[in-house]
XYZ file of C-alpha atoms in Angstrom:
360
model
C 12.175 22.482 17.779
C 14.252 19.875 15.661
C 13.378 16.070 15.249
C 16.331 14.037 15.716
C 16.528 10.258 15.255
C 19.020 7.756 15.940
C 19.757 5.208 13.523
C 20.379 1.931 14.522
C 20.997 -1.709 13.472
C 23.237 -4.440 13.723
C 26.894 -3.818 12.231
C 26.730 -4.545 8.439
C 22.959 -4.194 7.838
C 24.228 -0.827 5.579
C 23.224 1.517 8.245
C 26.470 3.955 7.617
C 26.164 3.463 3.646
C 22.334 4.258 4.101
C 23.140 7.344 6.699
C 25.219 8.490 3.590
C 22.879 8.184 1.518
C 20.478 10.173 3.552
C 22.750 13.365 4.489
C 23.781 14.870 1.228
C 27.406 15.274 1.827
C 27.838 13.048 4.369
C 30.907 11.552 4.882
C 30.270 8.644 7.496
C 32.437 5.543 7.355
C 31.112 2.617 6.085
C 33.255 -0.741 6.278
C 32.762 -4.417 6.334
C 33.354 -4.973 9.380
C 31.825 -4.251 12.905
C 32.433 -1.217 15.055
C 33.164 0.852 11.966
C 31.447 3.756 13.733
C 32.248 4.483 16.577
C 31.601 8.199 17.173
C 28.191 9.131 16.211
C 27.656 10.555 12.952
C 25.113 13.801 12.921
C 23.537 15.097 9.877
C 21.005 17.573 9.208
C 18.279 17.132 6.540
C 15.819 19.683 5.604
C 12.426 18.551 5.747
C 10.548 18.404 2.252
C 7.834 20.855 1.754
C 5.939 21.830 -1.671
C 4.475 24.997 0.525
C 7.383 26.587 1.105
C 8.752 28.169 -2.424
C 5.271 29.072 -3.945
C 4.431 31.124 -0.445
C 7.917 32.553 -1.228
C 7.237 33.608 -4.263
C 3.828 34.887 -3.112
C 5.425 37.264 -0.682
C 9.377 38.170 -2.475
C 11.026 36.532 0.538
C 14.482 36.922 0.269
C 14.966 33.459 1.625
C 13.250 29.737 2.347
C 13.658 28.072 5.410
C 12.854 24.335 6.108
C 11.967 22.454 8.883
C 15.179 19.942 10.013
C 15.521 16.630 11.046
C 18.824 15.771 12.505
C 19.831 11.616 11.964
C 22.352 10.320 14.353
C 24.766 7.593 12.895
C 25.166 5.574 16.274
C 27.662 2.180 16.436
C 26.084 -1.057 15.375
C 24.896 -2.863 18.064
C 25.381 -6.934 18.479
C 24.084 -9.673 21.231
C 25.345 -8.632 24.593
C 25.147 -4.713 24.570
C 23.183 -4.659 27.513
C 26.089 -6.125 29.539
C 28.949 -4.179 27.740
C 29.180 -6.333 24.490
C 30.607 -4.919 21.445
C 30.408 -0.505 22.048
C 27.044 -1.216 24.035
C 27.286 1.488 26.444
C 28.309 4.003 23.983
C 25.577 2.868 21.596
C 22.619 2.787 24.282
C 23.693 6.302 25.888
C 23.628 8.051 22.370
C 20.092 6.328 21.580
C 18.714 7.739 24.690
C 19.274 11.114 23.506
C 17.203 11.040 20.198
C 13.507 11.594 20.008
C 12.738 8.048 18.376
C 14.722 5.003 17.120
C 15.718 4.388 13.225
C 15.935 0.647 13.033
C 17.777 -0.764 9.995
C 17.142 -3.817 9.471
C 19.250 -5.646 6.138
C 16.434 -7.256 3.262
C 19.297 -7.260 1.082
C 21.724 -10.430 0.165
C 25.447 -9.881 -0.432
C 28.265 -12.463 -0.326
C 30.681 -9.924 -0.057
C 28.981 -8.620 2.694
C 29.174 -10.854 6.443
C 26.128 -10.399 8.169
C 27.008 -10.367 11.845
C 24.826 -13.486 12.849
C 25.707 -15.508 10.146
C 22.028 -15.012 8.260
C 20.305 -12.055 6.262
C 16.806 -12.478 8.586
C 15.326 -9.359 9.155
C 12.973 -10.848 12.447
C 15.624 -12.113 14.243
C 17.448 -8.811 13.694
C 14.632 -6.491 15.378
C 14.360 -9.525 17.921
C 17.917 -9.069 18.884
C 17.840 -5.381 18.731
C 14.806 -5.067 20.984
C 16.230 -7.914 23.485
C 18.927 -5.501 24.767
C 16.990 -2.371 24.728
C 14.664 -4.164 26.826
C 17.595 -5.468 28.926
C 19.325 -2.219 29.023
C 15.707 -0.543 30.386
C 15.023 -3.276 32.848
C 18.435 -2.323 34.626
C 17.981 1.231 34.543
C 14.600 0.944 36.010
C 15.478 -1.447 38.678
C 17.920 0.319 39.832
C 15.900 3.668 39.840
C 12.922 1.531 41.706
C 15.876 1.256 44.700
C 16.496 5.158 44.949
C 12.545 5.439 45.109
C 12.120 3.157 48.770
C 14.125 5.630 49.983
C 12.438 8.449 48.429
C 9.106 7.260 49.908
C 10.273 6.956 53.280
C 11.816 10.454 53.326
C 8.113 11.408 52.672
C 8.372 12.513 48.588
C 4.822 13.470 47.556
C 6.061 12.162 44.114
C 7.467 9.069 45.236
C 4.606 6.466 45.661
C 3.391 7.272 41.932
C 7.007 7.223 40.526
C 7.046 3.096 42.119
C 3.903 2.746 40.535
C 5.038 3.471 36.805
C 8.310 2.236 37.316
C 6.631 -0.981 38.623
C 4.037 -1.152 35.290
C 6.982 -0.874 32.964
C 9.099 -3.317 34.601
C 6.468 -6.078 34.494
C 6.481 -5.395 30.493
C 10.102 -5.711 30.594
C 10.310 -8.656 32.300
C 7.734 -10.478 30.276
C 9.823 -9.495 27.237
C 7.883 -6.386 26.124
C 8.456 -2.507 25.376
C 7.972 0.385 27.910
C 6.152 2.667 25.600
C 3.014 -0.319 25.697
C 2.922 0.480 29.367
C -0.657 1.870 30.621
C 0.813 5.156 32.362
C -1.820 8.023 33.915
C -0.609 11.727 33.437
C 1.463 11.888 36.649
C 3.399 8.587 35.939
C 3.723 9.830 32.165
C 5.264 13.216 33.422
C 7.547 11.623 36.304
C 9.510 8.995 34.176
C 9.403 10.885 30.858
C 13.433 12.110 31.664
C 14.693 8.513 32.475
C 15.145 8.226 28.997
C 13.817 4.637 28.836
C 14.797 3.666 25.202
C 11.864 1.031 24.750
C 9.509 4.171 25.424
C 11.072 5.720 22.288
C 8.904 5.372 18.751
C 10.572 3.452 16.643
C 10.532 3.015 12.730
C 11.681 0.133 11.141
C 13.863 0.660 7.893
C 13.901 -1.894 5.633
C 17.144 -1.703 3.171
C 16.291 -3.285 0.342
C 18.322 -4.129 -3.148
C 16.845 -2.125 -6.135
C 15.438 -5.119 -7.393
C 13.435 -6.389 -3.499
C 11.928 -2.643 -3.680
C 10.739 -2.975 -7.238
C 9.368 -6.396 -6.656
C 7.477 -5.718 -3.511
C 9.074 -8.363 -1.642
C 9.419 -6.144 1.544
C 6.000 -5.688 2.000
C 4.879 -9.343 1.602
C 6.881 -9.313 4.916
C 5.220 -6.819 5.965
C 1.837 -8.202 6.086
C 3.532 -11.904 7.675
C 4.845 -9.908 10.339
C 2.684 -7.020 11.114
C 5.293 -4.953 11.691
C 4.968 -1.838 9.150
C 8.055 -1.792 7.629
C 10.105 1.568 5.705
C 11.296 0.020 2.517
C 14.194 2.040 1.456
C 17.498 1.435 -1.009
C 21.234 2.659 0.088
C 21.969 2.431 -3.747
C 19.165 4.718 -4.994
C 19.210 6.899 -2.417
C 22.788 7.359 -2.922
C 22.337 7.762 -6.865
C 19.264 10.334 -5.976
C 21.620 12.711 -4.020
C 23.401 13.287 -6.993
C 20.546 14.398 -9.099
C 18.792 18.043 -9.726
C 14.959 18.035 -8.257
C 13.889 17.517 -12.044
C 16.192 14.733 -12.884
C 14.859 12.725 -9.367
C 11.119 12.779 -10.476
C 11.996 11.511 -13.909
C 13.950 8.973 -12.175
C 11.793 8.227 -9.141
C 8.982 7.657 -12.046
C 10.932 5.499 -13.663
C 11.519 2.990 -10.656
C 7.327 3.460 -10.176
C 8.127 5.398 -6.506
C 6.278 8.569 -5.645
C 8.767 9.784 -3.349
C 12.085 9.012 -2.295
C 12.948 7.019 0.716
C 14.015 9.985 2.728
C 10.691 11.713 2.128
C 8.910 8.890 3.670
C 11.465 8.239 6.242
C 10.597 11.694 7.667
C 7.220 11.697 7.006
C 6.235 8.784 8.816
C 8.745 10.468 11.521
C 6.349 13.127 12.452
C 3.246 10.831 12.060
C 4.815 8.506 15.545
C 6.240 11.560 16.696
C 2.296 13.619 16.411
C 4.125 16.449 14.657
C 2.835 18.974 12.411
C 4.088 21.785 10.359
C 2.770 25.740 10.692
C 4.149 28.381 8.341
C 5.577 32.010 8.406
C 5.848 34.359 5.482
C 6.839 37.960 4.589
C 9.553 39.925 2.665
C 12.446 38.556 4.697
C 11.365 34.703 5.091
C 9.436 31.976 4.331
C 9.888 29.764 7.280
C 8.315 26.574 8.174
C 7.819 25.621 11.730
C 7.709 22.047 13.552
C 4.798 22.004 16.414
C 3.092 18.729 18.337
C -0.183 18.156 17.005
C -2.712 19.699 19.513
C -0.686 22.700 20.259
C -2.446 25.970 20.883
C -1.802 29.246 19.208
C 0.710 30.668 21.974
C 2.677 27.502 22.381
C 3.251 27.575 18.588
C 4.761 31.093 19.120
C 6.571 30.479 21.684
C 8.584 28.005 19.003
C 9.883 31.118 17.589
C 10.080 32.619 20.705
C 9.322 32.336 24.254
C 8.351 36.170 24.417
C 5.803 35.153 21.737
C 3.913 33.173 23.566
C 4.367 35.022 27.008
C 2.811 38.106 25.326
C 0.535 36.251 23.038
C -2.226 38.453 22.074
C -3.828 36.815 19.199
C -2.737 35.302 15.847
C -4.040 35.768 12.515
C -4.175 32.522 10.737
C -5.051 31.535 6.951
C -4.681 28.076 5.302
C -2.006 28.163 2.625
C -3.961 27.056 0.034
C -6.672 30.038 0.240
C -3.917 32.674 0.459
C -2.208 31.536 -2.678
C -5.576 30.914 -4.193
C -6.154 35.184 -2.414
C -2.719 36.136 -4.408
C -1.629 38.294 -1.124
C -1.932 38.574 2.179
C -4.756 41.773 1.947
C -6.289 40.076 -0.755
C -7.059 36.783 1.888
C -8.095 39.604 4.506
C -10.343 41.003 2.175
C -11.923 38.013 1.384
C -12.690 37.068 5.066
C -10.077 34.050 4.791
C -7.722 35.267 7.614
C -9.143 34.782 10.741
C -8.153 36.447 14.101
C -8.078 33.782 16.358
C -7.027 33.217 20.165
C -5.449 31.615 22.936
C -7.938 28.406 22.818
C -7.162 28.287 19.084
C -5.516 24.638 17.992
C -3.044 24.620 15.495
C -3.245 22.913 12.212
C -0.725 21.818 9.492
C -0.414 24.332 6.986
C -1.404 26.940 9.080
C -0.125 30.312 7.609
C 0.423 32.854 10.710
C 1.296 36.379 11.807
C 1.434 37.098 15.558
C 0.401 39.912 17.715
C 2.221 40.236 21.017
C 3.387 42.542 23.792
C 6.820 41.998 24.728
């Protein structure tokens, strides 16, 4: 499984320029003016990972393969997108698809840059934003509560708790609030989880910052006024970071006092809304890493590599990365008693390292 987020904002908050700066390579218009994209941009981004090339180099695998996150570029929205305004109804149908929301909101000031509503302010940006996602949802879930009174006089078992969800999250709607803070049980949950509601969606809030806002902290000042936990993140650097070797960007990265780069923490906090975790996969031919939900069990982590895997689960052996590198090899860790033969019950953790036994 891939991770794929949609990035969003309203047109000139530097979403394209920052999309750019995210996918090394990427070529996605950026203008100053609205509407400048109009198809959605995809890139693909390989997930960081410090595991990966030491358990390579541990086992002579002849290559490294990283988790992915695919980011959608997707049109800038503006007031009125609900109803059509602007590319609305290309922008809300390519949001629907992605597994959360990217929300750029603009920290930065630039004459030579028009801001859309007249005014860099980054609350009445997400206010805007979240206005017609709400609006767009409340639609779509009206008109899916009208195809349900029919459903529930036909006699659909399904029906009468379908009414009931849809009827919690359009309450929230209407009172100006998100779908995802809607109280659902597991059959609810399950029977609306394909109307692609985009208010149910996670959503991370990107704040793109001048060099100077993200060296003075000013972001999260904001942060703590508004309670909303902002991504603080700079087009510029980011763009200047893509053109450095992994050497030159610590040195650099140290030098602006950052740990990581704004990608890296972009996609971590990702998989921390998304309750994703990483297991890992090593031998002479690959070192793989592999993107599971948190609280997946042994089989249903194999049957990401394949659904024969977890079909014919048997068992898994399973060792923490640390203690085989600390082991030296794979027979060394057995030998030690640090590779464990676990089951079908078994819960994954990140880091796992894992060889499968199946029947196929």
């Amino acid at each position: 499984m891939s991770l794929k987020i949609g990035i969003v904002g309203l047109p000139n908050v530097g979403k394209s320029t920052l999309f750019n700066a995210l996918i090394k390579g990427s070529h996605a218009e950026a203008a100053n003016y609205p509407f400048c994209t109009i198809e959605p941009n995809v890139g693909i981004v390989e997930v960081p990972d410090e595991r990966l090339a030491p358990l390579a180099t541990l086992s002579k695998s002849k290559k490294i393969v990283p988790a992915v996150v695919e980011f959608v570029d997707i049109a800038g929205l503006v007031r009125g997108a609900s109803k059509g305004e602007g590319l609305g109804n290309q922008f809300l149908a390519a949001i629907r698809e992605c597994d959360a929301i990217g929300m750029v909101v603009r920290f930065f000031e630039d004459s030579n840059v028009v801001h859309v509503e007249g005014k860099v302010s980054p609350m009445d940006d997400i206010e805007t934003i979240e206005i017609e996602l709400q609006l767009s949802d409340l639609a779509t879930v009206e008109k899916r509560l009208q195809s349900v009174e029919k459903e529930i006089k036909s006699g659909s078992k399904d029906a009468k708790s379908l009414q009931s969800g849809l009827s919690k999250i359009k309450s929230l709607l209407d009172s100006g609030n998100n779908a995802r803070e809607a109280k659902l049980d597991d059959q609810e949950h399950e029977l609306l989880k394909n109307l692609g509601l985009m208010t149910q969606k996670p959503i991370l809030y990107i704040a793109n910052c001048s060099e100077d806002q993200l060296a003075s902290q000013s972001v999260n000042q904001l942060v703590s006024e508004s309670a909303i936990e902002f991504i603080p993140i700079s087009a510029k650097i980011e763009s200047e970071l893509n053109e450095l070797d992994d050497e030159e960007k610590k040195e650099y990265l140290a030098e602006l006092g950052l740990e990581s780069s704004g990608l890296d923490r972009l996609i971590k906090e990702a998989y921390k809304v998304l309750g994703l975790q990483t297991y890992l996969t090593t031998g002479e031919m690959e070192t793989r890493a592999w993107t599971i939900h948190q609280g997946n069990t042994a089989p249903q982590a194999a049957g990401v590599i394949h659904t024969d895997f977890e079909r014919g689960f048997i068992a898994a052996e399973i060792v923490n990365w640390r203690d085989l590198l600390s082991a030296g090899s794979w027979s060394s860790a057995k030998a030690k008693g640090l590779v464990k033969t676990e089951g079908k019950s078994y819960i994954m953790r990140d880091g796992d390292v894992v060889l499968f036994r199946f029947n196929v």
